[in-house]
mmCIF file of C-alpha atoms and ligand atoms in Angstrom:
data_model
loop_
_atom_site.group_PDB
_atom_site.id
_atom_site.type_symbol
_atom_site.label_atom_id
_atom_site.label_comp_id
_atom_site.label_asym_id
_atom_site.label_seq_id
_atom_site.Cartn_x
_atom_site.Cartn_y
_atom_site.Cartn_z
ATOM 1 C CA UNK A 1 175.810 119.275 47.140
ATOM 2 C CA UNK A 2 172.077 119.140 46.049
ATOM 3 C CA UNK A 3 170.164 121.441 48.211
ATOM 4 C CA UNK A 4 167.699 118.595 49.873
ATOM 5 C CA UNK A 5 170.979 117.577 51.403
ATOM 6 C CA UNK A 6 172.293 120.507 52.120
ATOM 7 C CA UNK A 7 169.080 121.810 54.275
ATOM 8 C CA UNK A 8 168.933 118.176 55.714
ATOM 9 C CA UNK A 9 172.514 118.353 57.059
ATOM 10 C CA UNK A 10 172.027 121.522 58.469
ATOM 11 C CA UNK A 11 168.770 120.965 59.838
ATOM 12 C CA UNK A 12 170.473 117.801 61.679
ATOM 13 C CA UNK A 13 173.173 120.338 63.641
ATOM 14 C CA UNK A 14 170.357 122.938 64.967
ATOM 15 C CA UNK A 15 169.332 122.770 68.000
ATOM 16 C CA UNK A 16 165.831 121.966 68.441
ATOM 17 C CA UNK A 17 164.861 125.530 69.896
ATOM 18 C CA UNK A 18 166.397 126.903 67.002
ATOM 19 C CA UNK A 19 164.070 127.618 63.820
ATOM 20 C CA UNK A 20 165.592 127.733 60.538
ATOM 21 C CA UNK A 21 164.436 130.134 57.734
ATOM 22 C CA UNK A 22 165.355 129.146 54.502
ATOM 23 C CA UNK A 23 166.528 131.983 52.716
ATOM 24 C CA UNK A 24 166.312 132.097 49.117
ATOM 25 C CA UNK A 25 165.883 135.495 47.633
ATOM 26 C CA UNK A 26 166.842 135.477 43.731
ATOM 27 C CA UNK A 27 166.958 131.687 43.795
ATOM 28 C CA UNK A 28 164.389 130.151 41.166
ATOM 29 C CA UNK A 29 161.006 128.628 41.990
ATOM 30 C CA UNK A 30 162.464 124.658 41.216
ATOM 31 C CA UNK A 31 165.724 125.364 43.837
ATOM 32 C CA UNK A 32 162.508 126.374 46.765
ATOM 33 C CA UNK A 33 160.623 123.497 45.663
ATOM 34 C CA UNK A 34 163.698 120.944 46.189
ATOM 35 C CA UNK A 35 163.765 122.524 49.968
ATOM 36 C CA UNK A 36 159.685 121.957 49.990
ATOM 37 C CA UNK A 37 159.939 118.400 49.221
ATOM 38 C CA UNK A 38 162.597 117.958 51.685
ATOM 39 C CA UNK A 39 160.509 119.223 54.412
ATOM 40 C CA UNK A 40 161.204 123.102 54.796
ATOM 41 C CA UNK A 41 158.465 125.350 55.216
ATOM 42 C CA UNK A 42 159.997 128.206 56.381
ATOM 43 C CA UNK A 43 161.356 130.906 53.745
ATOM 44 C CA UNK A 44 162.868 134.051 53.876
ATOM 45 C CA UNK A 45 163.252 136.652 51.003
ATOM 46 C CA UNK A 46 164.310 140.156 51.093
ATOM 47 C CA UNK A 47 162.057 141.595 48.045
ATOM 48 C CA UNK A 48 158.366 142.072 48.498
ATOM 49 C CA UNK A 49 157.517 141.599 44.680
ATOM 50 C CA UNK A 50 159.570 138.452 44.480
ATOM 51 C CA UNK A 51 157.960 136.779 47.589
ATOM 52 C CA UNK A 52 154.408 137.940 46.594
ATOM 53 C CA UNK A 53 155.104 136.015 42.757
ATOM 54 C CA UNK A 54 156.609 133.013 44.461
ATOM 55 C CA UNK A 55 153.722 132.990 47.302
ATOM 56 C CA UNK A 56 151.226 133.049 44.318
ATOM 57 C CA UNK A 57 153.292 129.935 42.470
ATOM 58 C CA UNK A 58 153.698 127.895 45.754
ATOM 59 C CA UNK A 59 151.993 125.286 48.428
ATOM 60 C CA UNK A 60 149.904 127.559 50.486
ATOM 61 C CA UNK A 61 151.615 125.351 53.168
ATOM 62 C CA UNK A 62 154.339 127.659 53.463
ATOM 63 C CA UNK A 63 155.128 130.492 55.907
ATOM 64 C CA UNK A 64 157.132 133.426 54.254
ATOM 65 C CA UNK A 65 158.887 135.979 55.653
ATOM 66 C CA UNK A 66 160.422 139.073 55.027
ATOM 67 C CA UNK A 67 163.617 139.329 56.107
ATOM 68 C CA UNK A 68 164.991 142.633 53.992
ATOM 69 C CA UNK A 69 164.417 146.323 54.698
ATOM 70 C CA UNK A 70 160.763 147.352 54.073
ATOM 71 C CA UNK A 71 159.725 150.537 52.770
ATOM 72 C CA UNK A 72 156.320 151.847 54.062
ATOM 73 C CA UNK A 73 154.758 152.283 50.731
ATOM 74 C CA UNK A 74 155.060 148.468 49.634
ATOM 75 C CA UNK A 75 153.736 146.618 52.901
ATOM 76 C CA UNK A 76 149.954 146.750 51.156
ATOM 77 C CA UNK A 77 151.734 143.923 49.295
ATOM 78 C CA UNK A 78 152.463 141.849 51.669
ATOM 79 C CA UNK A 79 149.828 142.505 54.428
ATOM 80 C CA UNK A 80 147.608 139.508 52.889
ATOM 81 C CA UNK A 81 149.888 136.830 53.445
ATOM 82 C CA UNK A 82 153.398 137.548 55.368
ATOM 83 C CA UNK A 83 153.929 135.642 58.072
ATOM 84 C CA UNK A 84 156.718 137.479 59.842
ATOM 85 C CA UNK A 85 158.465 140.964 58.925
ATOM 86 C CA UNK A 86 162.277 140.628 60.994
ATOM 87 C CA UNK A 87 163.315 144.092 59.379
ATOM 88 C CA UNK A 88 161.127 146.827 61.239
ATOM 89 C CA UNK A 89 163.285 149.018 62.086
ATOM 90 C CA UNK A 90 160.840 152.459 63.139
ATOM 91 C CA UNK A 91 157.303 153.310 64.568
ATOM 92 C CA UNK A 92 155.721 154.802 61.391
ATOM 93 C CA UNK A 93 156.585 151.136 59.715
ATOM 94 C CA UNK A 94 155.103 149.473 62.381
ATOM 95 C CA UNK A 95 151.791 151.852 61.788
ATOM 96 C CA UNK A 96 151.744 150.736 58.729
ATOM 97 C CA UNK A 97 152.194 147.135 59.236
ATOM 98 C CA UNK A 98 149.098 147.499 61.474
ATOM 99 C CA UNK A 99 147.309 149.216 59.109
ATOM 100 C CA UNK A 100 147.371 146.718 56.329
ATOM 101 C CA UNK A 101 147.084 144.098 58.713
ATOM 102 C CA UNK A 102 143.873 145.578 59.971
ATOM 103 C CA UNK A 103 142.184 145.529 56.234
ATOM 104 C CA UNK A 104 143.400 142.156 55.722
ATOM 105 C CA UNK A 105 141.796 141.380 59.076
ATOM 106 C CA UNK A 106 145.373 139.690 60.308
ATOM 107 C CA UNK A 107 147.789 139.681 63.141
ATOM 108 C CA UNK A 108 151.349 140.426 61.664
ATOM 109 C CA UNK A 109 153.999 139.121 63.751
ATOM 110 C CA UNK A 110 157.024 141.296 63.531
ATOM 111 C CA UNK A 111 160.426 141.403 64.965
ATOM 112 C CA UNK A 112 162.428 144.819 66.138
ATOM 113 C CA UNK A 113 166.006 145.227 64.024
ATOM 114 C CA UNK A 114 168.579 146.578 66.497
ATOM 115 C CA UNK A 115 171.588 147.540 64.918
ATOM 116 C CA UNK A 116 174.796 145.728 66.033
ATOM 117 C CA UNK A 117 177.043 145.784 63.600
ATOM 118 C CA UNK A 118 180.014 148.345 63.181
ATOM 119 C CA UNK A 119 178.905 149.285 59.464
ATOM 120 C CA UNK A 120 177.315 152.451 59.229
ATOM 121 C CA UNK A 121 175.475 150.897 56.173
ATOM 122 C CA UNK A 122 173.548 148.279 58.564
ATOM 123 C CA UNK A 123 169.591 149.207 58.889
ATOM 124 C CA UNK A 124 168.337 149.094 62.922
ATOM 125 C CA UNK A 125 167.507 150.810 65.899
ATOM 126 C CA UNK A 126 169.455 151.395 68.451
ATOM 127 C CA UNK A 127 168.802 150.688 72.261
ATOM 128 C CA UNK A 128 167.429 154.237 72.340
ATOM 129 C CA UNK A 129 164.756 153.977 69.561
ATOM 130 C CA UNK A 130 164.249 150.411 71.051
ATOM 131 C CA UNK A 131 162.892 151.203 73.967
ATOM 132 C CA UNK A 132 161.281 154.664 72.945
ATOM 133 C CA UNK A 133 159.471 152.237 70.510
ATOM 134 C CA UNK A 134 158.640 149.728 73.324
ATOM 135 C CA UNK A 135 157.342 152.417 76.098
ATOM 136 C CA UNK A 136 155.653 154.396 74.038
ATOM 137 C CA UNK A 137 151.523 154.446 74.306
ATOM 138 C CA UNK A 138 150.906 154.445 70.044
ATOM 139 C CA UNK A 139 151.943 150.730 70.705
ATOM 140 C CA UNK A 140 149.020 149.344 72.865
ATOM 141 C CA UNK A 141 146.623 150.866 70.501
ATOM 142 C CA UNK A 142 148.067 148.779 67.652
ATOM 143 C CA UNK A 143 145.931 145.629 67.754
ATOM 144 C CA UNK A 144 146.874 143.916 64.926
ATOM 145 C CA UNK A 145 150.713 143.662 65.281
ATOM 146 C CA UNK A 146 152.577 141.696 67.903
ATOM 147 C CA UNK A 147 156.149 142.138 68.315
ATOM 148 C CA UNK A 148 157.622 138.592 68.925
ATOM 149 C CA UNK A 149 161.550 139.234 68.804
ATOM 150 C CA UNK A 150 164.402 141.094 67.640
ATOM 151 C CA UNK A 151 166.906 140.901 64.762
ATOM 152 C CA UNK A 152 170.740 141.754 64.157
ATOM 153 C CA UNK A 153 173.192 141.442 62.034
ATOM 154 C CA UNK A 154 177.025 141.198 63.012
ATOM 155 C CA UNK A 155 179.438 143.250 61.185
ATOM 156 C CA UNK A 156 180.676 141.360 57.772
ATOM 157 C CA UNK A 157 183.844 140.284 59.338
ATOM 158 C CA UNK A 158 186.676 137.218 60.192
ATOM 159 C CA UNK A 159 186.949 138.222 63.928
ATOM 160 C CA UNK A 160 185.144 136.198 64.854
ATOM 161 C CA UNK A 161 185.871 137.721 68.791
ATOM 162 C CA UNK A 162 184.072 141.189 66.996
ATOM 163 C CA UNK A 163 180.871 139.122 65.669
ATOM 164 C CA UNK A 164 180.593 137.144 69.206
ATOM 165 C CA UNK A 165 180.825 140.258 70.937
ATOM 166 C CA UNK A 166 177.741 141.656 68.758
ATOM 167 C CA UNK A 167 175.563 138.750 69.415
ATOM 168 C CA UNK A 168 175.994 138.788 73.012
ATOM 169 C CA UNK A 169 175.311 142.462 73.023
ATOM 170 C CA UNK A 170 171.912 141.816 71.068
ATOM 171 C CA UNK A 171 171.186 138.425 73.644
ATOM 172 C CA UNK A 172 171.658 140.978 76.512
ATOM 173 C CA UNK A 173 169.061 143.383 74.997
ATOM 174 C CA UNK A 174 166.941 140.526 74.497
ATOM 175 C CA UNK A 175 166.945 139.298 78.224
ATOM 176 C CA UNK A 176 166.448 142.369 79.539
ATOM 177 C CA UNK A 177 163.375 143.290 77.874
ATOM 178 C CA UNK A 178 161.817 139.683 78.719
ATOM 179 C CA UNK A 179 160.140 141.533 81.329
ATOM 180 C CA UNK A 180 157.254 143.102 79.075
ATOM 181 C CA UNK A 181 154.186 140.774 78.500
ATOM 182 C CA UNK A 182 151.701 142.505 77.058
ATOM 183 C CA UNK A 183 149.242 141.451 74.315
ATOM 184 C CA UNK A 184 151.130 142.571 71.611
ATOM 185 C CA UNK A 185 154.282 142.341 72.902
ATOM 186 C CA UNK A 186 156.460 139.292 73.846
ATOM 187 C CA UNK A 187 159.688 139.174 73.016
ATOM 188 C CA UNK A 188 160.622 134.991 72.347
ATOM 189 C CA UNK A 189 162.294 134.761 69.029
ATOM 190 C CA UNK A 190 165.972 136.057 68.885
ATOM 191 C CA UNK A 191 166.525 136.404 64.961
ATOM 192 C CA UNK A 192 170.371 136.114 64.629
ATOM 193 C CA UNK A 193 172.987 134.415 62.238
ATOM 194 C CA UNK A 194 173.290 133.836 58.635
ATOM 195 C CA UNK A 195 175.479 131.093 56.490
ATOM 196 C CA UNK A 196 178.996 131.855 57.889
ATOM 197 C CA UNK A 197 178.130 133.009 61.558
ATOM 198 C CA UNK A 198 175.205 130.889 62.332
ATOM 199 C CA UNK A 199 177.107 128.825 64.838
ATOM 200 C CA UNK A 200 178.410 131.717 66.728
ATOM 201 C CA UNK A 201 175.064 133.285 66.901
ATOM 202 C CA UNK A 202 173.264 129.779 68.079
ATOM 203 C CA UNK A 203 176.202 129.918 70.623
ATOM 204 C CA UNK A 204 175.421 133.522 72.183
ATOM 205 C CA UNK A 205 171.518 132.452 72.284
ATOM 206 C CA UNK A 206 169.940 132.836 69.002
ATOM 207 C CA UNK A 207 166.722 131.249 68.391
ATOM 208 C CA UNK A 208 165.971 131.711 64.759
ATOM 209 C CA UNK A 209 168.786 131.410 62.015
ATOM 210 C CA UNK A 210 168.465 132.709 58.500
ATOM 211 C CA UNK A 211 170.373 130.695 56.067
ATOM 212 C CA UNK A 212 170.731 131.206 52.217
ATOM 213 C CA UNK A 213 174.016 130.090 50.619
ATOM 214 C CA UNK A 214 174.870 127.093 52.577
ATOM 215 C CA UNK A 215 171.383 125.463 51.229
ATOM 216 C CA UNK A 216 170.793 127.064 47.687
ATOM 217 C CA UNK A 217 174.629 127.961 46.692
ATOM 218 C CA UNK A 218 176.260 131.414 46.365
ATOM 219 C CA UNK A 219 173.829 133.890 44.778
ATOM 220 C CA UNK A 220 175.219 135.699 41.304
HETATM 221 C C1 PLP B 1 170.704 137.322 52.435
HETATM 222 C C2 PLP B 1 170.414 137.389 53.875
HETATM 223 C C3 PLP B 1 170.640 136.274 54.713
HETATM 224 C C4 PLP B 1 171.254 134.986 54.227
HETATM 225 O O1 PLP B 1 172.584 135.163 53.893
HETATM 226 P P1 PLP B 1 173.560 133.916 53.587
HETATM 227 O O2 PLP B 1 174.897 134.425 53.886
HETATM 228 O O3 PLP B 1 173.358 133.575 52.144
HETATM 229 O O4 PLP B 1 173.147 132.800 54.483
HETATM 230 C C5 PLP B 1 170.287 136.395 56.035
HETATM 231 N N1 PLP B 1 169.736 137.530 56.548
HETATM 232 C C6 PLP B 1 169.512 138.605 55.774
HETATM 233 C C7 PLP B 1 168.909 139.821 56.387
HETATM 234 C C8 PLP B 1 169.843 138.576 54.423
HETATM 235 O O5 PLP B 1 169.615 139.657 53.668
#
């Protein structure tokens, strides 16, 4: 199927508190521009050099977002224009998030990756980290992040019993930190499901969906 259709007749089974992020890391600048012109703003690519070239070649319109693991030394490259980093996944990445976003004179919105997956391989933090990260007094001081959500990824599986379990462990998480409301802190988006679990995760509460294959086609 062409991928304006494809985005369209997903976009018509989300729930409206669900946000969609187009994902289309190593997909060609035409393929993004056939989900532009169908309405999608929203984009998520896991390479800062590739988002920066197709940020530079693109409406302005757009909101991209990094959705990959981010190494310290590359966030300069994104500070100017990011819109939301899902994969932060320690304190002295969130330092430098602020940083950059300080000499760029931005807010960076950026969500918390817990790990819930079984997969050793998985980046995240774990409740531990979490909340060591969420208590601790370097995060006040940082005034131009905000930490609007958390992120997970299930465990590349068919039990789908093993993948429901994970969400619901990352949707408890989530609730029970929804008592912190501070400036830069307020946890609202619940980044969770991909092409084949996306369902599954909008089932156990996810908010925010990041879907690649099922618009743009299987990646090479
Ligand atoms: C590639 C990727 C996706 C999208 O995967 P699909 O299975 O193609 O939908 C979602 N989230 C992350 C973190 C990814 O790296």
């Amino acid at each position: 199927m062409p991928i304006a259709q494809n985005l369209l007749s997903i976009k018509s089974t989300l729930p409206d508190q669900v946000i969609l992020v187009a994902v289309s890391k190593t997909k060609p600048i035409s393929d993004l521009m056939q989900a532009y012109d169908a309405g999608q703003r929203i984009f998520g690519e896991n390479k800062i050099q590739e988002m920066a070239e197709k940020w530079q070649a693109m409406p302005k319109d757009i909101h991209w977002q990094m959705i990959g693991h981010v190494q310290t030394n590359k966030v300069k490259f994104m500070a100017p224009f990011v819109n939301l980093i899902h994969g932060v996944d320690s304190l002295k990445l969130l330092q430098e998030i602020d940083k950059q976003a300080k000499k760029n004179k931005r807010i960076i919105d950026c969500l918390l990756q817990i790990h819930i997956a079984e997969e050793e391989t998985k980046f995240g933090l774990n409740e531990e980290e979490l909340i060591e990260i969420l208590s601790g007094e370097n995060l006040s001081e940082m005034k131009n992040i905000r930490i609007t959500g958390l992120m997970g990824m299930a465990t590349f599986t068919d039990n789908e019993n093993q993948v429901k379990k994970e969400f619901a462990h990352l949707k408890t998480i989530f609730n029970n930190l929804q008592t912190i409301k501070t400036t830069n802190c307020n946890l609202e988006i619940l980044s969770m499901g991909m092409s084949g679990d996306y369902r599954l995760a909008i089932d156990c509460g996810s908010t925010m969906v990041r879907i690649g294959s099922s618009i743009f086609g299987e990646r090479n």
